[in-house]
């Protein structure tokens, strides 16, 4: 089952990769939307009984992070839509520009 420490390492690694490639800065908004790591299914009855509280906490964290992920995707969709609309306007302005 993924732990909070493992998630922290995953996001830190993602941030390091984005920082290492400056050309990826434009895509950084989308890169910020990292899906949560799904908890591993626990089928052993003894483990379920002994760690029920921790397992519930892991799933609660997962569901919270999933909601954050969906909100992030929505913000990214809005940002890309605005950029595309600006590009359309910029392209439309080329009609009045003198030819090369």
Coordinates of N, CA and C in Angstrom, one line a residue:
X1 N 0.9 -1.2 0.0 CA 0.0 0.0 0.0 C 0.9 1.2 0.0
X2 N 0.6 2.2 -0.9 CA 1.5 3.4 -1.0 C 1.3 4.2 0.3
X3 N 2.4 4.8 0.7 CA 2.4 5.6 1.9 C 2.5 7.0 1.6
X4 N 2.3 7.9 2.6 CA 2.4 9.3 2.3 C 3.8 9.7 1.9
X5 N 4.8 9.0 2.5 CA 6.2 9.3 2.2 C 6.5 8.9 0.7
X6 N 5.9 7.8 0.3 CA 6.1 7.4 -1.1 C 5.5 8.4 -2.1
X7 N 4.3 8.9 -1.7 CA 3.7 10.0 -2.5 C 4.5 11.2 -2.6
X8 N 5.1 11.6 -1.4 CA 5.9 12.8 -1.4 C 7.1 12.6 -2.3
X9 N 7.7 11.4 -2.3 CA 8.9 11.2 -3.1 C 8.5 11.2 -4.6
X10 N 7.3 10.7 -4.9 CA 6.8 10.7 -6.3 C 6.6 12.1 -6.8
X11 N 6.0 13.0 -6.0 CA 5.7 14.4 -6.4 C 7.0 15.2 -6.5
X12 N 8.0 14.9 -5.6 CA 9.3 15.5 -5.6 C 10.0 15.2 -6.8
X13 N 10.0 13.9 -7.2 CA 10.6 13.5 -8.4 C 10.0 14.1 -9.7
X14 N 8.7 14.2 -9.7 CA 8.0 14.9 -10.8 C 8.5 16.4 -10.9
X15 N 8.5 17.0 -9.8 CA 9.0 18.4 -9.7 C 10.4 18.6 -10.2
X16 N 11.3 17.6 -9.8 CA 12.7 17.7 -10.3 C 12.8 17.5 -11.8
X17 N 12.0 16.6 -12.3 CA 12.0 16.4 -13.8 C 11.5 17.6 -14.5
X18 N 10.5 18.3 -14.1 CA 10.0 19.5 -14.7 C 11.0 20.6 -14.6
X19 N 11.7 20.7 -13.5 CA 12.7 21.8 -13.3 C 13.9 21.5 -14.2
X20 N 14.2 20.2 -14.5 CA 15.4 19.9 -15.3 C 15.2 20.2 -16.8
X21 N 13.9 20.3 -17.2 CA 13.7 20.5 -18.6 C 12.9 21.8 -18.7
X22 N 13.6 22.9 -18.9 CA 13.0 24.2 -19.0 C 12.0 24.3 -20.1
X23 N 12.1 23.6 -21.2 CA 11.1 23.7 -22.3 C 9.8 23.1 -21.9
X24 N 9.8 22.4 -20.8 CA 8.5 21.8 -20.3 C 7.7 22.8 -19.4
X25 N 8.2 24.0 -19.3 CA 7.6 25.0 -18.4 C 6.2 25.3 -18.9
X26 N 6.0 25.3 -20.2 CA 4.7 25.6 -20.8 C 3.7 24.5 -20.4
X27 N 4.1 23.3 -20.3 CA 3.3 22.2 -20.0 C 3.2 22.0 -18.5
X28 N 3.8 22.8 -17.7 CA 3.9 22.6 -16.3 C 2.5 22.6 -15.6
X29 N 1.6 23.4 -16.1 CA 0.2 23.4 -15.6 C -0.4 22.0 -15.7
X30 N -0.2 21.4 -16.8 CA -0.8 20.0 -16.9 C 0.1 19.0 -16.1
X31 N 1.4 19.3 -16.0 CA 2.2 18.4 -15.2 C 1.9 18.4 -13.8
X32 N 1.3 19.5 -13.3 CA 1.0 19.7 -11.9 C -0.2 18.7 -11.5
X33 N -0.9 18.3 -12.5 CA -2.1 17.4 -12.3 C -1.6 15.9 -12.3
X34 N -1.1 15.5 -11.2 CA -0.7 14.1 -11.1 C -1.8 13.3 -10.4
X35 N -2.2 12.2 -11.0 CA -3.2 11.4 -10.4 C -2.7 10.7 -9.1
X36 N -3.6 10.5 -8.2 CA -3.2 9.9 -7.0 C -2.9 8.4 -7.2
X37 N -2.1 7.9 -6.2 CA -1.7 6.5 -6.3 C -2.8 5.7 -5.6
X38 N -3.4 4.8 -6.3 CA -4.5 4.0 -5.7 C -4.0 3.1 -4.6
X39 N -4.7 3.0 -3.5 CA -4.2 2.1 -2.4 C -4.3 0.6 -2.9
X40 N -3.4 -0.2 -2.4 CA -3.4 -1.6 -2.8 C -4.6 -2.3 -2.1
X41 N -5.2 -3.1 -2.8 CA -6.3 -3.9 -2.2 C -5.8 -4.8 -1.1
X42 N -6.5 -4.9 0.0 CA -6.1 -5.8 1.1 C -7.1 -6.9 1.2
X43 N -6.7 -8.1 1.0 CA -7.7 -9.2 1.1 C -7.5 -10.1 2.3
X44 N -6.4 -10.0 2.9 CA -6.1 -10.9 4.1 C -6.9 -10.4 5.3
X45 N -7.8 -11.3 5.8 CA -8.7 -10.9 6.9 C -7.9 -10.4 8.1
X46 N -6.8 -11.1 8.4 CA -6.0 -10.7 9.6 C -5.5 -9.3 9.4
X47 N -5.0 -9.0 8.3 CA -4.4 -7.6 8.0 C -5.6 -6.6 8.1
X48 N -6.7 -6.9 7.5 CA -7.8 -6.0 7.5 C -8.3 -5.7 8.9
X49 N -8.3 -6.7 9.7 CA -8.8 -6.6 11.1 C -7.7 -5.7 11.9
X50 N -6.5 -6.0 11.7 CA -5.4 -5.3 12.5 C -5.2 -3.9 12.1
X51 N -5.3 -3.6 10.8 CA -5.0 -2.3 10.2 C -6.2 -1.6 9.6
X52 N -7.4 -1.9 10.1 CA -8.6 -1.4 9.5 C -8.6 0.2 9.5
X53 N -8.2 0.7 10.6 CA -8.2 2.2 10.7 C -7.2 2.8 9.7
X54 N -6.0 2.3 9.6 CA -5.0 2.8 8.7 C -5.4 2.6 7.3
X55 N -6.1 1.5 7.0 CA -6.6 1.3 5.6 C -7.6 2.3 5.2
X56 N -8.6 2.5 6.2 CA -9.6 3.6 5.9 C -9.0 4.9 5.7
X57 N -8.0 5.3 6.5 CA -7.3 6.6 6.3 C -6.6 6.7 5.0
X58 N -6.0 5.6 4.5 CA -5.4 5.5 3.2 C -6.4 5.8 2.1
X59 N -7.5 5.1 2.2 CA -8.6 5.3 1.2 C -9.2 6.7 1.2
X60 N -9.4 7.3 2.4 CA -9.9 8.6 2.6 C -8.9 9.6 1.9
X61 N -7.6 9.4 2.2 CA -6.6 10.3 1.5 C -6.6 10.2 0.0
X62 N -6.8 8.9 -0.5 CA -6.9 8.7 -1.9 C -8.1 9.4 -2.5
X63 N -9.2 9.3 -1.9 CA -10.4 10.0 -2.4 C -10.3 11.5 -2.4
X64 N -9.7 12.0 -1.3 CA -9.4 13.5 -1.3 C -8.4 13.9 -2.4
X65 N -7.4 13.1 -2.6 CA -6.4 13.5 -3.7 C -7.0 13.3 -5.0
X66 N -8.0 12.4 -5.2 CA -8.6 12.2 -6.5 C -9.5 13.5 -6.8
X67 N -10.1 14.0 -5.8 CA -10.9 15.2 -6.0 C -10.0 16.4 -6.3
X68 N -8.8 16.5 -5.7 CA -7.9 17.5 -6.0 C -7.4 17.4 -7.4
X69 N -7.2 16.1 -7.9 CA -6.7 15.8 -9.2 C -7.8 16.3 -10.3
X70 N -9.0 16.0 -10.0 CA -10.1 16.4 -10.9 C -10.2 17.9 -11.0
X71 N -10.1 18.6 -9.8 CA -10.1 20.1 -9.8 C -8.9 20.6 -10.6
X72 N -7.8 20.0 -10.5 CA -6.6 20.4 -11.2 C -6.8 20.3 -12.7
X73 N -7.3 19.2 -13.1 CA -7.6 19.0 -14.6 C -8.6 20.0 -15.1
X74 N -9.6 20.3 -14.3 CA -10.5 21.4 -14.7 C -9.8 22.7 -14.9
X75 N -9.0 23.1 -13.9 CA -8.2 24.3 -14.1 C -7.3 24.3 -15.3
X76 N -6.7 23.2 -15.6 CA -5.8 23.0 -16.8 C -6.7 23.2 -18.0
X77 N -7.8 22.6 -18.1 CA -8.7 22.6 -19.2 C -9.1 24.1 -19.5
X78 N -9.4 24.8 -18.4 CA -9.8 26.2 -18.6 C -8.6 27.0 -19.1
X79 N -7.4 26.8 -18.6 CA -6.2 27.5 -19.0 C -5.9 27.2 -20.5
X80 N -6.0 26.0 -20.9 CA -5.7 25.6 -22.3 C -6.8 26.2 -23.2
X81 N -8.0 26.2 -22.8 CA -9.1 26.8 -23.6 C -8.8 28.3 -23.8
X82 N -8.4 29.0 -22.8 CA -8.1 30.4 -22.9 C -6.9 30.6 -23.8
X83 N -5.9 29.8 -23.8 CA -4.7 29.9 -24.7 C -5.1 29.7 -26.1
X84 N -6.0 28.7 -26.3 CA -6.4 28.4 -27.7 C -7.3 29.5 -28.2
X85 N -8.1 30.1 -27.4 CA -8.9 31.2 -27.9 C -8.0 32.4 -28.2
X86 N -7.0 32.6 -27.4 CA -6.1 33.7 -27.7 C -5.3 33.4 -29.0
X87 N -4.9 32.2 -29.2 CA -4.2 31.8 -30.5 C -5.1 32.0 -31.7
X88 N -6.4 31.7 -31.5 CA -7.4 31.9 -32.6 C -7.4 33.4 -32.9
X89 N -7.5 34.2 -31.9 CA -7.6 35.7 -32.1 C -6.3 36.2 -32.8
X90 N -5.1 35.7 -32.3 CA -3.9 36.1 -32.9 C -3.8 35.6 -34.4
X91 N -4.3 34.5 -34.7 CA -4.2 33.9 -36.0 C -5.2 34.8 -36.9
X92 N -6.3 35.1 -36.4 CA -7.3 35.9 -37.1 C -6.7 37.3 -37.5
X93 N -5.8 37.8 -36.6 CA -5.2 39.1 -36.9 C -4.2 39.1 -38.0
X94 N -3.8 37.9 -38.4 CA -2.9 37.7 -39.5 C -3.5 38.1 -40.8
X95 N -4.8 38.1 -40.9 CA -5.5 38.4 -42.2 C -5.2 39.8 -42.6
X96 N -5.1 40.7 -41.6 CA -4.8 42.1 -41.9 C -3.3 42.5 -42.0
X97 N -2.5 41.5 -41.8 CA -1.0 41.7 -41.8 C -0.5 41.7 -43.2
X98 N 0.5 42.6 -43.5 CA 1.1 42.6 -44.8 C 1.7 41.2 -45.1
X99 N 1.7 40.8 -46.4 CA 2.3 39.5 -46.7 C 3.8 39.6 -46.6
X100 N 4.4 38.4 -46.4 CA 5.9 38.3 -46.2 C 6.7 38.8 -47.4

